[in-house]
Amino acid sequence: MERMLFAIDVGTTKVCTLAAEALSGEELRVVGMGTVPARGMQKGSVVGVEEAAQAIQASLAEAERMSGVKIEQAVVSLSGVQIASVNSRGSTIVSRSARGISKDDVDRAMEAALGIALSASHELVHSVPRSFTVDGQDGIRNPIGMFGHRLEVEAHLVTTPANAMANLMKCVRAAGVQVEGVIFQALAAGEAILTPEERESGVVVVDIGGGTTDVAIFLEGSVWHSAVIGIGGQLITRDLVICLQMPAPAAEELKLRCGYADPSDVMEGEVVEIEGFGDQPRRSIPRKLLAEIIGDRVEQIFIRVGEEITRSGYAGLLPAGVVLCGGTAQLGGIRAVARRVLNMPVRVGTPRGVRGLMDVATNPAYACGVGLLQWANRYGVHVDGRRRLADDGTWRGWLKEWVNRILPG
Ligand SMILES: Nc1ncnc2c1ncn2[C@@H]1O[C@H](COP(=O)(O)OP(=O)(O)OP(=O)(O)O)[C@@H](O)[C@H]1O
Ligand SMILES: [Mg+2]
């Protein structure tokens, strides 16, 4: 029987559980999916443990029903505006061995990089080695087996407030599932939508969901910068409620049915019918006005993304441009707005390497969910409880992630 993988993408507007079989050549066949409206979530973080757990439970039950498999453990997504990322250096003296640099040497260098960067209130989510330097020779991807005296690592670290992580874990456990690993949403999405060529050349993943816009910059095959912006599709809908004075469910429906992000592309004279509050009669508004309201907010999102790219310091190094995903990436005209604001090539990314359910393979909203599965398939996952600081003061639980990254298979 094929190896089964399970993932729960806990978003602000939807919870999506996926069950998949790992096929040969990193392909996945999705055999179960459960997507339900999220509850108890705000801007990517848990704000109501009980409600969030119930939504997770409902999504699990649906995925179990469809796949016929009981889900006991899963990889889970994490977002939230308090997620922070930093690049850190660590170094060590290589232990003497006839086989050259060993995993232990790499572990020590990584631990040194962590030691510098971590604070007590934040917990580590990812520690990704970007590149190694051996005796001054830089740009080394995998130093294991090389000879040298001094090993340095450049690591990208993603951290989250410990309480935010604890709340998420509590919800998933309350739904009866063991957490195998927690992965930042934009990193997961990157696994699903990027081509190896894009990752190598330099590219930005922008996952525009309901509550947040998650950003990750990939260069030379690995992640160099990550960030969360606290604006997403919910705010677009909220703007429609306020500007057009209409109830939220009708505004959401209007956005999905007629929404467009680029007003310059909408003909004068086109109209759409909208609903009002209370006994207000239905009325017509120009579609251009609708696009202007949506376009303003989408532009604001990309301005913030641009600021994040500038802040990263890698602005000139991203020839592959921007790959959009998340539910809001389905908005018509969004690519043109992104291109105009960011002045970079833009495409909308859908999950790669998945068979089975068509909807999953063609919808950018499932990028994160599929990415979680692919992450687990490619790098393995860490077991719950091993993630914490070990008694000897080191982050032992994390060794597996970086070792698997540089030594796939
Ligand atoms: N066709 C569409 N056009 C415009 N917006 C859409 C479309 N389909 C979905 N959306 C919007 O996408 C958002 C949901 O996206 P997604 O499912 O990626 O979010 P999420 O994962 O729940 O949230 P987050 O990742 O921010 O925590 C909603 O705001 C929804 O209105
Ligand atoms: Mg999401």
Coordinates of C-alpha atoms and ligand atoms in Angstrom, one line a residue:
M1 CA 0.0 0.0 0.0
E2 CA 1.2 3.5 -0.8
R3 CA 2.3 5.8 2.0
M4 CA -0.5 8.0 3.2
L5 CA 0.0 11.7 4.1
F6 CA -2.4 14.0 5.9
A7 CA -2.5 17.8 6.1
I8 CA -4.7 20.4 7.7
D9 CA -4.5 23.9 6.4
V10 CA -6.0 26.1 9.1
G11 CA -6.9 29.3 7.4
T12 CA -8.8 32.4 8.5
T13 CA -11.8 31.6 6.3
K14 CA -11.6 27.9 5.6
V15 CA -10.1 24.8 7.2
C16 CA -9.0 22.2 4.6
T17 CA -8.0 18.7 5.4
L18 CA -6.3 16.6 2.7
A19 CA -5.5 12.9 2.6
A20 CA -3.1 11.8 -0.1
E21 CA -1.1 8.8 -1.3
A22 CA 2.5 9.4 -2.1
L23 CA 3.2 8.0 -5.6
S24 CA 6.6 7.6 -7.2
G25 CA 8.6 10.7 -8.3
E26 CA 7.1 13.0 -5.6
E27 CA 3.6 12.9 -7.1
L28 CA 0.6 12.8 -4.8
R29 CA -2.8 11.4 -5.3
V30 CA -5.4 13.2 -3.2
V31 CA -8.0 10.7 -2.1
G32 CA -9.8 12.8 0.5
M33 CA -10.6 16.4 1.1
G34 CA -12.7 18.2 3.7
T35 CA -13.1 21.9 3.3
V36 CA -15.4 23.7 5.8
P37 CA -15.7 27.4 6.8
A38 CA -13.2 28.3 9.5
R39 CA -14.3 29.5 12.9
G40 CA -12.4 31.1 15.9
M41 CA -9.7 32.5 13.6
Q42 CA -8.6 36.0 13.0
K43 CA -5.8 37.2 10.6
G44 CA -4.3 33.7 10.6
S45 CA -4.3 33.1 14.3
V46 CA -6.5 31.2 16.7
V47 CA -8.7 33.5 18.8
G48 CA -11.3 30.9 19.9
V49 CA -9.9 27.5 20.7
E50 CA -13.2 25.6 21.0
E51 CA -14.7 27.0 17.8
A52 CA -11.5 26.5 15.8
A53 CA -11.3 22.9 17.1
Q54 CA -14.9 22.2 16.0
A55 CA -14.2 23.5 12.5
I56 CA -11.0 21.3 12.3
Q57 CA -13.0 18.4 13.5
A58 CA -15.7 18.9 10.8
S59 CA -13.1 19.2 8.1
L60 CA -11.4 16.0 9.3
A61 CA -14.6 14.1 9.4
E62 CA -15.3 15.1 5.8
A63 CA -11.9 14.1 4.6
E64 CA -12.1 10.8 6.5
R65 CA -15.5 10.1 4.9
M66 CA -14.3 10.7 1.4
S67 CA -11.0 8.8 1.8
G68 CA -12.3 6.0 4.0
V69 CA -9.1 6.4 6.1
K70 CA -9.0 7.4 9.8
I71 CA -6.7 10.4 10.3
E72 CA -4.7 10.2 13.4
Q73 CA -1.8 12.5 12.6
A74 CA -1.3 15.4 10.3
V75 CA 1.0 18.2 9.2
V76 CA -0.6 21.6 10.1
S77 CA -0.2 25.1 8.6
L78 CA 0.6 28.2 10.6
S79 CA 0.2 31.9 9.9
G80 CA -0.4 35.0 11.9
V81 CA 0.8 38.6 11.8
Q82 CA 3.3 38.1 14.6
I83 CA 5.3 35.6 12.7
A84 CA 8.9 36.9 12.4
S85 CA 11.8 35.8 10.2
V86 CA 15.5 36.4 10.5
N87 CA 18.6 35.3 8.8
S88 CA 21.3 34.2 11.2
R89 CA 24.9 32.9 10.9
G90 CA 26.4 30.1 13.0
S91 CA 29.8 28.5 13.0
T92 CA 31.7 25.6 14.5
I93 CA 35.0 23.9 14.4
V94 CA 34.8 20.6 12.4
S95 CA 35.5 17.5 14.5
R96 CA 38.4 15.5 13.2
S97 CA 37.2 12.6 11.1
A98 CA 38.5 10.6 8.1
R99 CA 35.0 11.1 6.5
G100 CA 35.1 14.9 6.5
I101 CA 32.2 17.1 7.8
S102 CA 29.5 15.1 9.4
K103 CA 25.8 15.6 10.3
D104 CA 26.9 16.4 13.9
D105 CA 29.1 19.2 12.6
V106 CA 26.2 20.7 10.7
D107 CA 23.9 20.3 13.7
R108 CA 26.4 22.2 15.8
A109 CA 26.7 25.0 13.3
M110 CA 22.9 25.2 13.0
E111 CA 22.5 25.3 16.8
A112 CA 24.9 28.2 17.0
A113 CA 22.8 30.0 14.4
L114 CA 19.7 29.4 16.5
G115 CA 21.3 30.5 19.7
I116 CA 22.0 33.9 18.4
A117 CA 18.5 34.5 17.1
L118 CA 15.9 33.2 19.5
S119 CA 14.1 34.9 22.3
A120 CA 12.2 33.3 25.2
S121 CA 8.7 34.3 24.1
H122 CA 9.1 33.2 20.5
E123 CA 9.2 29.6 19.3
L124 CA 11.1 28.3 16.3
V125 CA 9.0 27.2 13.4
H126 CA 11.6 26.7 10.7
S127 CA 15.4 26.6 10.6
V128 CA 16.4 26.3 7.0
P129 CA 20.1 26.2 6.0
R130 CA 20.5 28.6 3.1
S131 CA 24.1 27.9 2.4
F132 CA 27.4 26.8 4.0
T133 CA 30.9 28.2 4.1
V134 CA 33.9 25.8 4.6
D135 CA 37.2 27.5 5.5
G136 CA 36.1 30.7 3.8
Q137 CA 34.8 29.0 0.6
D138 CA 31.1 30.1 0.5
G139 CA 28.1 29.1 -1.6
I140 CA 28.2 25.4 -0.5
R141 CA 24.8 23.7 -0.5
N142 CA 25.7 20.4 1.2
P143 CA 29.0 20.3 3.1
I144 CA 28.7 16.8 4.4
G145 CA 31.7 14.7 3.5
M146 CA 33.8 17.8 2.6
F147 CA 37.1 18.4 4.4
G148 CA 37.7 21.6 6.3
H149 CA 38.3 23.1 9.7
R150 CA 35.7 25.8 10.1
L151 CA 32.1 25.3 9.1
E152 CA 29.7 28.3 8.9
V153 CA 26.0 28.2 8.0
E154 CA 23.6 30.9 6.9
A155 CA 20.2 29.9 8.2
H156 CA 16.8 31.3 7.7
L157 CA 14.7 31.2 10.9
V158 CA 11.0 31.6 11.2
T159 CA 9.6 32.2 14.6
T160 CA 6.1 32.6 16.1
P161 CA 4.9 33.7 19.6
A162 CA 4.9 30.6 21.7
N163 CA 1.3 31.2 22.8
A164 CA 0.1 31.3 19.2
M165 CA 1.7 28.0 18.5
A166 CA 0.3 26.5 21.7
N167 CA -3.2 27.6 20.8
L168 CA -3.0 26.0 17.3
M169 CA -1.7 22.8 18.7
K170 CA -4.4 22.7 21.3
C171 CA -7.1 23.0 18.6
V172 CA -5.7 20.2 16.5
R173 CA -5.2 17.9 19.4
A174 CA -8.7 18.7 20.7
A175 CA -9.9 17.5 17.3
G176 CA -8.2 14.2 18.1
V177 CA -5.2 14.5 15.8
Q178 CA -1.5 14.4 16.6
V179 CA 0.5 17.2 15.1
E180 CA 3.4 15.8 13.1
G181 CA 4.8 19.1 12.0
V182 CA 3.8 22.8 11.8
I183 CA 4.7 24.7 8.6
F184 CA 4.5 28.4 7.8
Q185 CA 1.8 28.8 5.1
A186 CA 3.9 30.6 2.5
L187 CA 6.7 28.0 2.7
A188 CA 4.1 25.3 2.2
A189 CA 2.5 27.1 -0.7
G190 CA 6.0 27.5 -2.2
E191 CA 6.5 23.7 -2.2
A192 CA 3.3 23.3 -4.2
I193 CA 3.4 26.1 -6.8
L194 CA 7.0 26.9 -7.7
T195 CA 9.0 25.3 -10.4
P196 CA 12.6 24.3 -9.5
E197 CA 13.8 26.9 -11.9
E198 CA 11.8 29.7 -10.2
R199 CA 13.1 28.7 -6.8
E200 CA 16.7 28.7 -8.1
S201 CA 16.5 32.0 -10.0
G202 CA 14.7 34.1 -7.4
V203 CA 11.0 34.4 -6.9
V204 CA 8.3 35.7 -4.4
V205 CA 5.4 33.6 -3.3
V206 CA 2.4 35.7 -2.3
D207 CA -0.5 33.7 -0.7
I208 CA -3.4 36.1 -0.5
G209 CA -6.0 34.3 1.7
G210 CA -8.9 35.7 3.6
G211 CA -7.2 37.1 6.7
T212 CA -3.6 37.4 5.7
T213 CA -1.2 37.8 2.8
D214 CA 1.8 35.5 3.4
V215 CA 5.0 36.2 1.6
A216 CA 8.1 34.1 1.1
I217 CA 11.1 34.9 -1.0
F218 CA 13.0 32.0 -2.5
L219 CA 16.5 32.2 -4.0
E220 CA 19.1 29.7 -4.9
G221 CA 16.7 26.9 -4.1
S222 CA 15.9 27.9 -0.6
V223 CA 13.8 30.4 1.4
W224 CA 15.6 33.7 2.2
H225 CA 12.8 35.9 3.6
S226 CA 9.3 35.3 5.0
A227 CA 6.6 37.7 6.4
V228 CA 2.9 37.9 7.1
I229 CA 0.8 41.0 6.1
G230 CA -2.5 41.3 8.0
I231 CA -4.7 42.1 5.0
G232 CA -6.6 39.6 2.7
G233 CA -9.8 39.0 0.9
Q234 CA -12.0 39.6 4.0
L235 CA -11.0 43.2 4.0
I236 CA -12.0 43.6 0.3
T237 CA -15.4 42.2 1.2
R238 CA -15.6 44.6 4.2
D239 CA -14.8 47.5 2.0
L240 CA -17.7 46.6 -0.3
V241 CA -20.0 46.4 2.7
I242 CA -19.0 49.9 3.8
C243 CA -18.7 51.6 0.4
L244 CA -21.8 50.0 -1.2
Q245 CA -23.8 49.7 2.0
M246 CA -24.7 46.1 1.6
P247 CA -24.8 43.1 3.9
A248 CA -21.6 41.0 4.1
P249 CA -22.9 37.7 2.6
A250 CA -24.2 39.6 -0.4
A251 CA -21.0 41.6 -0.7
E252 CA -19.0 38.3 -0.6
E253 CA -21.2 36.8 -3.3
L254 CA -20.9 39.9 -5.4
K255 CA -17.1 39.8 -5.1
L256 CA -16.9 36.2 -6.2
R257 CA -19.4 36.6 -9.0
C258 CA -18.5 40.0 -10.5
G259 CA -15.4 41.2 -8.7
Y260 CA -12.5 42.5 -10.7
A261 CA -9.3 44.1 -9.5
D262 CA -8.3 46.3 -12.5
P263 CA -10.8 49.1 -13.1
S264 CA -8.9 50.3 -16.2
D265 CA -10.0 47.1 -17.9
V266 CA -13.7 47.6 -17.2
M267 CA -15.9 49.2 -19.8
E268 CA -17.9 52.3 -18.9
G269 CA -21.6 51.6 -18.9
E270 CA -21.4 48.0 -17.5
V271 CA -23.6 47.7 -14.5
V272 CA -24.2 45.1 -11.7
E273 CA -27.2 44.7 -9.5
I274 CA -26.6 44.8 -5.8
E275 CA -28.6 44.2 -2.7
G276 CA -29.1 46.7 0.1
F277 CA -29.6 46.5 3.9
G278 CA -33.1 46.1 5.3
D279 CA -35.8 47.2 3.0
Q280 CA -33.5 49.1 0.6
P281 CA -34.5 48.1 -2.9
R282 CA -32.0 46.3 -5.2
R283 CA -30.1 48.8 -7.3
S284 CA -27.6 49.0 -10.1
I285 CA -24.1 50.3 -9.8
P286 CA -21.4 50.7 -12.4
R287 CA -19.1 47.6 -12.5
K288 CA -16.2 50.1 -12.8
L289 CA -17.0 51.4 -9.3
L290 CA -17.0 47.9 -8.0
A291 CA -13.6 47.3 -9.6
E292 CA -12.3 50.6 -8.2
I293 CA -13.2 49.6 -4.6
I294 CA -11.6 46.2 -5.0
G295 CA -8.7 47.5 -7.0
D296 CA -7.8 50.0 -4.2
R297 CA -7.5 47.3 -1.6
V298 CA -5.6 44.9 -3.9
E299 CA -3.2 47.7 -4.8
Q300 CA -2.7 48.3 -1.1
I301 CA -1.9 44.6 -0.6
F302 CA 0.7 44.8 -3.4
I303 CA 2.2 48.0 -2.0
R304 CA 2.7 46.2 1.3
V305 CA 4.2 43.2 -0.6
G306 CA 6.6 45.6 -2.4
E307 CA 7.7 47.1 1.0
E308 CA 8.4 43.6 2.3
I309 CA 10.5 42.8 -0.8
T310 CA 12.5 46.0 -0.3
R311 CA 12.9 45.3 3.4
S312 CA 14.3 41.9 2.5
G313 CA 17.1 43.4 0.6
Y314 CA 16.7 41.0 -2.4
A315 CA 14.6 43.3 -4.6
G316 CA 17.1 43.2 -7.5
L317 CA 17.5 39.4 -7.4
L318 CA 14.1 38.1 -8.3
P319 CA 13.9 37.6 -12.1
A320 CA 11.2 35.0 -11.8
G321 CA 8.9 37.6 -10.3
V322 CA 5.8 36.9 -8.2
V323 CA 3.7 33.8 -8.1
L324 CA 0.3 34.4 -6.5
C325 CA -1.9 31.9 -4.7
G326 CA -4.6 31.8 -2.1
G327 CA -8.3 32.3 -2.8
T328 CA -8.0 35.9 -3.6
A329 CA -5.6 35.1 -6.4
Q330 CA -8.7 34.0 -8.4
L331 CA -9.8 37.6 -8.6
G332 CA -10.0 38.7 -12.2
G333 CA -7.5 41.4 -13.2
I334 CA -5.3 40.8 -10.1
R335 CA -2.2 39.9 -12.2
A336 CA -2.3 43.3 -14.0
V337 CA -2.5 45.2 -10.7
A338 CA 0.4 43.2 -9.2
R339 CA 2.5 43.7 -12.3
R340 CA 1.8 47.5 -12.3
V341 CA 2.6 47.9 -8.5
L342 CA 5.6 45.6 -8.3
N343 CA 7.0 46.0 -11.7
M344 CA 7.8 42.3 -11.9
P345 CA 6.5 39.3 -13.9
V346 CA 3.4 37.8 -12.3
R347 CA 1.6 34.5 -12.6
V348 CA -1.1 32.7 -10.7
G349 CA 0.2 29.4 -9.3
T350 CA -1.9 26.2 -8.8
P351 CA -0.7 23.1 -7.0
R352 CA 1.8 21.0 -9.1
G353 CA 2.3 17.3 -9.0
V354 CA -1.1 16.3 -7.7
R355 CA -3.5 13.8 -9.1
G356 CA -6.9 12.8 -7.9
L357 CA -9.4 15.6 -7.2
M358 CA -9.4 18.1 -10.1
D359 CA -10.5 21.0 -7.8
V360 CA -7.4 20.7 -5.7
A361 CA -5.1 20.7 -8.7
T362 CA -6.7 23.7 -10.4
N363 CA -7.5 26.0 -7.4
P364 CA -4.8 28.4 -6.0
A365 CA -6.6 28.3 -2.7
Y366 CA -5.3 24.7 -2.2
A367 CA -1.7 25.7 -2.7
C368 CA -0.9 25.7 1.0
G369 CA -2.8 22.4 1.7
V370 CA -1.0 20.6 -1.1
G371 CA 2.3 22.2 -0.1
L372 CA 1.9 20.7 3.4
L373 CA 1.6 17.3 1.9
Q374 CA 4.5 17.8 -0.4
W375 CA 6.7 19.1 2.4
A376 CA 5.9 16.0 4.5
N377 CA 6.7 13.9 1.4
R378 CA 10.0 15.6 0.6
Y379 CA 11.5 16.4 3.9
G380 CA 9.7 14.3 6.4
V381 CA 8.1 15.7 9.6
H382 CA 9.1 16.1 13.1
V383 CA 7.2 14.3 15.8
D384 CA 5.1 16.2 18.2
G385 CA 6.8 17.0 21.5
R386 CA 10.3 16.7 20.1
R387 CA 10.0 20.3 18.9
R388 CA 10.7 21.8 22.2
L389 CA 14.0 22.8 23.7
A390 CA 15.6 19.6 25.0
D391 CA 17.0 19.3 28.5
D392 CA 20.5 20.0 27.4
G393 CA 19.4 23.3 26.0
T394 CA 19.5 22.4 22.3
W395 CA 16.7 22.3 19.7
R396 CA 17.2 18.6 19.0
G397 CA 13.8 18.1 17.6
W398 CA 14.7 20.3 14.7
L399 CA 17.7 18.4 13.4
K400 CA 15.6 16.3 11.2
E401 CA 14.3 19.1 9.2
W402 CA 17.6 20.5 8.1
V403 CA 19.4 17.2 7.7
N404 CA 16.6 15.9 5.4
R405 CA 16.7 19.1 3.4
I406 CA 20.3 18.8 2.5
L407 CA 20.3 15.0 2.3
P408 CA 17.0 14.2 0.6
G409 CA 15.9 10.6 0.6
Ligands
LIG1 N1 -13.2 33.8 -7.2 C1 -12.8 34.6 -6.2 N2 -12.6 35.9 -6.5 C2 -12.2 36.7 -5.5 N3 -12.0 36.3 -4.2 C3 -12.1 35.0 -3.9 C4 -12.5 34.1 -4.9 N4 -12.6 32.9 -4.3 C5 -12.2 33.1 -3.0 N5 -11.9 34.3 -2.8 C6 -11.6 35.0 -1.5 O1 -10.4 34.3 -1.0 C7 -10.4 34.3 0.4 C8 -10.2 33.0 0.9 O2 -8.9 32.5 0.5 P1 -8.2 31.3 1.1 O3 -9.1 30.1 1.1 O4 -6.9 31.2 0.5 O5 -8.1 31.9 2.6 P2 -7.7 31.2 4.0 O6 -6.7 30.1 3.8 O7 -9.0 30.7 4.7 O8 -7.2 32.4 4.8 P3 -5.7 32.8 5.3 O9 -4.8 32.0 4.5 O10 -5.7 34.3 5.0 O11 -5.6 32.5 6.7 C9 -11.8 34.9 0.8 O12 -11.7 36.2 1.3 C10 -12.6 34.8 -0.5 O13 -13.5 35.9 -0.5
MG2 MG -4.6 30.2 3.6

